[in-house]
Amino acid sequence: MADIQRRPLLRHLRGAPTTYVRHLRRGKPAHEGVGVSFWFRPLSAVISEVPVDDRELPMLFHARTADYQDISVQATVTYRIEEPALAARRLDFAISPDTGAWRSAPLDQVATMLTESAQQHALTLAAGMTLREAITAGPVALRDAVTAGLAGDSRLTDTGITIVGVRVVAVRPESEVERALQTPAREEVQQEADRATYERRAVAVERERAIAENEMQNQIELALREEQLVARRGQNERRRAEEAAAAAWVAAEAKAERERLNATTQAENRRALGAAEAEANTAHLAVYRDMDPAILLALAAQALAEHLPEIGQLNLTPDLLTTALARLGSPRDEA
């Protein structure tokens, strides 16, 4: 909007670099151009202000496809007033000389004209497409159709409006139809998710089975090693028992041999001692055999006296001596 300063009977207008200002005085152009500044009298001045910058116009309209399905098209049209003098003659861009505001709404007229023209071309194209085609290939096709239609619209050309670009943001069906169309895709995605879950579970089960088999193999290996250990211990125990039995047998044989040798030695000693005693007795008896009986009687009495208890007094009678001598002489007579 132009900046207007008020003075008595005069006004000063200072334009902007993006607006075209046209000043008519008595029906003839007094000032016109972009970014102009001038003084004017409010009672005789007619001023128009036309924006020349790029402007974006969002639009939303409904269309029907060939299979009788309603769709909503959301688009944005970028336009520019390329010939502002022509637009000022075709549309009311007049401003108040006191405030600088538009007396009407020219940009609303431009928006209505662009929206109706774009909607007409979009409806024509959508009528020959199915719902799936409109959703999948519709944005690009609608953009091209609306761009070509607006570029060739004579009303826009006669008004001095140039289309800079068209963007179709979305083509969407009704909410119920959209949910119905999304169901197969959702089911497919869910199936993929279920398949991934099953595969993950299968992998987990396979890994668990491998772990269980590994644990079983380890247990079998441990059992085999334990069996080998028990067998080795049994062999060692048997070997110890055999060694102990052999040692005991050797000890017993050694003891028996020692006892046999001791018995043999004792028997030989006894035989030798008996033989020696026998020889001594024989020699002793041989000495007594040729000895005088009186001497023998004296020796017997001496031997008897050595073995008898102490006798204080002994009386020998002839009968007693005769009997004693008879007894002493009896073994010898028998021999």
XYZ file of C-alpha atoms in Angstrom:
335
model
C 0.000 0.000 0.000
C 1.272 3.469 -0.950
C 2.351 5.909 1.740
C 0.285 9.131 1.520
C 1.126 12.216 3.539
C -1.558 14.840 4.021
C -1.020 18.563 3.605
C -3.560 21.362 3.284
C -5.120 21.029 -0.171
C -2.269 18.676 -1.190
C -1.210 15.090 -0.756
C 2.120 13.398 -1.273
C 2.260 9.767 -2.439
C 5.322 7.596 -2.128
C 5.086 4.290 -3.900
C 6.776 0.926 -3.245
C 9.204 -0.943 -5.496
C 6.648 -3.767 -5.958
C 3.612 -1.650 -6.856
C 2.647 0.140 -10.047
C 0.978 3.533 -9.440
C -0.987 5.400 -12.091
C -2.130 9.003 -11.503
C -4.840 10.379 -13.793
C -5.648 14.039 -13.832
C -8.596 15.171 -15.907
C -8.640 11.726 -17.520
C -5.057 11.860 -18.655
C -2.010 10.149 -17.087
C -0.024 12.605 -14.977
C 2.287 10.069 -13.202
C 2.669 6.331 -13.653
C 5.301 3.745 -12.922
C 6.807 1.542 -10.214
C 8.197 3.251 -7.119
C 7.121 6.771 -8.098
C 6.568 9.715 -5.735
C 4.592 12.854 -6.489
C 2.318 15.565 -5.142
C -1.300 15.635 -6.146
C -4.571 17.363 -5.367
C -7.090 14.949 -3.863
C -10.130 16.588 -5.442
C -8.933 16.126 -9.028
C -6.719 13.040 -8.795
C -7.642 9.487 -9.696
C -4.943 7.072 -8.496
C -4.675 3.328 -9.152
C -2.197 1.009 -7.403
C -1.450 -2.368 -8.987
C 0.904 -4.922 -7.292
C 3.521 -6.315 -9.679
C 5.192 -8.856 -7.378
C 4.646 -12.613 -7.513
C 1.627 -13.693 -5.506
C 0.526 -17.135 -4.457
C -3.102 -18.155 -4.448
C -4.006 -21.345 -2.540
C -7.149 -23.054 -3.733
C -9.189 -26.089 -2.769
C -11.980 -27.473 -4.912
C -13.821 -30.737 -5.487
C -14.065 -32.831 -8.637
C -15.670 -36.101 -9.727
C -13.863 -38.923 -11.465
C -15.064 -41.186 -14.252
C -16.185 -43.823 -11.723
C -18.342 -41.243 -9.900
C -16.030 -40.737 -6.947
C -15.586 -37.315 -5.366
C -12.040 -36.052 -4.912
C -10.650 -32.874 -3.387
C -7.804 -31.082 -5.131
C -5.486 -28.849 -3.147
C -3.304 -26.610 -5.319
C -1.375 -23.351 -5.286
C -1.167 -20.958 -8.256
C 1.607 -18.379 -8.441
C 0.797 -15.427 -10.685
C 2.075 -11.974 -11.500
C 0.398 -8.916 -13.072
C 2.736 -8.498 -15.999
C 0.900 -5.501 -17.558
C -0.321 -3.325 -14.654
C -1.625 -0.512 -16.924
C -3.858 -3.015 -18.712
C -4.978 -4.523 -15.409
C -5.767 -1.026 -14.054
C -8.047 -0.466 -17.024
C -9.792 -3.871 -16.723
C -10.113 -4.046 -12.918
C -10.778 -1.423 -10.271
C -7.418 -0.843 -8.530
C -8.339 2.733 -7.464
C -7.189 3.842 -3.996
C -8.401 6.496 -1.627
C -6.356 9.715 -1.908
C -6.515 10.158 1.841
C -5.687 6.636 3.185
C -4.130 4.819 0.210
C -6.497 1.825 0.635
C -8.264 0.172 -2.272
C -11.819 1.317 -2.717
C -12.824 -2.243 -3.759
C -11.223 -5.713 -3.631
C -9.443 -6.204 -6.985
C -7.248 -9.044 -5.785
C -10.367 -10.994 -4.770
C -11.627 -10.630 -8.314
C -8.294 -11.940 -9.608
C -8.438 -14.861 -7.153
C -11.993 -15.737 -8.201
C -11.071 -15.627 -11.853
C -7.991 -17.839 -11.345
C -9.844 -20.313 -9.122
C -12.750 -20.749 -11.505
C -10.458 -21.163 -14.502
C -8.212 -23.688 -12.708
C -11.192 -25.601 -11.365
C -12.733 -25.840 -14.821
C -9.605 -27.410 -16.316
C -9.165 -29.734 -13.320
C -12.782 -30.914 -13.477
C -12.455 -31.621 -17.171
C -9.361 -33.741 -16.658
C -10.680 -35.562 -13.558
C -13.874 -36.534 -15.407
C -11.820 -38.763 -17.712
C -9.821 -40.488 -14.961
C -10.685 -43.235 -12.516
C -10.229 -42.760 -8.810
C -7.013 -44.766 -8.666
C -5.603 -42.903 -11.677
C -6.526 -39.575 -10.090
C -4.788 -40.522 -6.850
C -1.656 -42.015 -8.392
C -1.064 -39.927 -11.539
C -3.517 -37.133 -10.836
C -1.216 -34.538 -9.222
C 1.153 -34.363 -12.179
C -1.620 -34.525 -14.788
C -3.714 -31.920 -13.012
C -0.725 -29.612 -12.631
C 0.071 -29.790 -16.333
C -3.583 -29.364 -17.346
C -4.164 -26.382 -15.044
C -0.900 -24.740 -16.119
C -1.727 -25.123 -19.806
C -5.325 -24.017 -19.293
C -4.439 -20.881 -17.326
C -1.684 -19.954 -19.753
C -4.137 -20.083 -22.630
C -7.016 -18.349 -20.848
C -7.902 -15.200 -22.796
C -9.459 -13.497 -19.785
C -6.160 -13.648 -17.924
C -4.220 -12.526 -20.973
C -6.552 -9.580 -21.561
C -6.196 -8.593 -17.907
C -2.383 -8.662 -18.091
C -1.955 -11.587 -15.672
C 0.851 -14.119 -16.222
C 0.944 -17.545 -14.579
C 4.333 -18.179 -12.952
C 3.664 -21.709 -11.726
C 1.105 -24.233 -10.549
C 1.589 -26.770 -7.763
C -0.894 -29.513 -6.968
C -0.281 -30.359 -3.339
C -2.724 -33.245 -2.863
C -5.511 -35.203 -4.538
C -7.568 -36.997 -1.930
C -10.848 -38.947 -2.069
C -13.515 -38.902 0.585
C -12.476 -40.117 4.022
C -14.478 -43.375 3.833
C -13.217 -44.165 0.352
C -9.681 -43.278 1.405
C -9.887 -45.663 4.336
C -11.249 -48.369 2.031
C -8.377 -47.807 -0.386
C -5.879 -47.843 2.458
C -7.173 -51.160 3.776
C -5.396 -53.418 1.192
C -2.166 -51.522 1.648
C -2.531 -51.725 5.413
C -3.282 -55.420 5.167
C -0.233 -55.924 2.988
C 1.894 -53.955 5.397
C 0.430 -55.962 8.269
C 1.159 -59.176 6.399
C 4.716 -58.031 5.847
C 4.958 -57.188 9.526
C 3.497 -60.595 10.453
C 5.856 -62.294 8.004
C 8.788 -60.443 9.549
C 7.528 -61.414 13.010
C 7.190 -65.064 11.986
C 10.615 -65.046 10.393
C 12.063 -63.446 13.498
C 10.341 -66.059 15.641
C 11.552 -68.820 13.327
C 15.081 -67.495 13.569
C 14.716 -67.281 17.348
C 13.388 -70.859 17.486
C 16.213 -72.046 15.247
C 18.740 -70.317 17.441
C 17.137 -71.778 20.554
C 17.233 -75.228 18.948
C 20.886 -74.744 18.051
C 21.592 -73.622 21.610
C 19.692 -76.620 23.007
C 21.577 -78.993 20.673
C 24.833 -77.389 21.689
C 23.946 -77.786 25.357
C 22.954 -81.419 24.719
C 26.209 -82.076 22.893
C 28.070 -80.491 25.785
C 26.183 -82.676 28.246
C 26.905 -85.774 26.149
C 30.555 -84.799 25.961
C 30.638 -84.227 29.709
C 28.908 -87.587 30.285
C 31.446 -89.345 28.047
C 34.303 -87.652 29.827
C 32.755 -88.531 33.192
C 32.390 -92.139 32.025
C 36.022 -92.154 30.942
C 36.973 -90.616 34.271
C 34.993 -93.260 36.202
C 36.549 -96.031 34.080
C 39.996 -94.556 34.607
C 39.383 -94.302 38.337
C 38.150 -97.919 38.395
C 41.254 -99.052 36.534
C 43.395 -97.099 38.947
C 41.561 -98.601 41.936
C 41.898 -102.109 40.485
C 45.556 -101.473 39.806
C 46.023 -100.203 43.352
C 44.186 -103.268 44.695
C 46.259 -105.587 42.509
C 49.431 -103.860 43.546
C 48.367 -103.996 47.187
C 47.421 -107.699 46.845
C 50.719 -108.451 45.117
C 52.586 -106.570 47.796
C 50.636 -108.382 50.510
C 51.310 -111.712 48.752
C 54.987 -110.923 48.541
C 54.967 -109.835 52.183
C 53.105 -113.015 53.178
C 55.504 -115.185 51.184
C 58.429 -113.348 52.717
C 56.946 -113.782 56.193
C 56.209 -117.466 55.538
C 59.711 -117.943 54.205
C 61.125 -116.229 57.263
C 58.975 -118.337 59.559
C 59.965 -121.496 57.632
C 63.605 -120.534 57.836
C 63.191 -119.753 61.554
C 61.422 -123.082 62.115
C 64.074 -124.902 60.125
C 66.792 -123.112 62.032
C 65.117 -123.849 65.387
C 64.611 -127.500 64.407
C 68.226 -127.816 63.320
C 69.306 -126.102 66.521
C 67.103 -128.421 68.547
C 68.440 -131.440 66.669
C 71.971 -130.240 67.161
C 71.270 -129.458 70.827
C 69.581 -132.858 71.311
C 72.478 -134.575 69.595
C 74.906 -132.652 71.729
C 72.940 -133.484 74.877
C 72.722 -137.109 73.778
C 76.451 -137.202 73.139
C 77.029 -135.534 76.488
C 74.764 -138.002 78.269
C 76.429 -140.849 76.429
C 79.840 -139.570 77.385
C 78.605 -138.964 80.901
C 77.196 -142.415 81.155
C 80.354 -143.828 79.618
C 82.302 -142.223 82.456
C 79.968 -143.755 85.059
C 79.914 -147.143 83.404
C 83.389 -148.224 84.469
C 83.394 -146.336 87.772
C 83.544 -148.054 91.164
C 80.120 -148.525 92.773
C 81.254 -146.916 95.942
C 82.201 -143.828 94.025
C 78.896 -143.845 92.251
C 77.110 -144.106 95.570
C 79.047 -141.150 96.864
C 78.238 -139.082 93.756
C 74.566 -140.012 94.007
C 74.505 -139.004 97.574
C 76.148 -135.731 96.659
C 73.630 -135.095 93.867
C 70.785 -135.992 96.164
C 72.112 -133.724 98.825
C 72.203 -130.830 96.344
C 68.522 -131.209 95.562
C 67.189 -131.958 98.999
C 66.085 -129.284 101.433
C 68.352 -128.452 104.290
C 68.512 -131.361 106.757
C 69.706 -130.719 110.212
C 70.419 -134.339 111.145
C 70.498 -137.516 109.007
C 70.544 -141.047 110.398
C 71.608 -143.734 107.946
C 70.772 -147.308 108.752
C 72.081 -150.295 106.977
C 68.633 -151.051 105.510
C 68.259 -147.613 104.091
C 71.645 -147.687 102.475
C 71.005 -151.102 101.027
C 67.743 -149.959 99.432
C 69.288 -146.813 98.056
C 72.197 -148.569 96.575
C 69.850 -151.085 95.060
C 67.901 -148.307 93.332
C 71.023 -146.625 92.053
C 72.288 -149.820 90.620
C 69.043 -150.844 88.964
C 69.254 -148.602 85.817
C 72.681 -149.634 85.169
C 71.823 -153.337 85.516
C 68.949 -152.838 83.064
C 71.202 -151.146 80.615
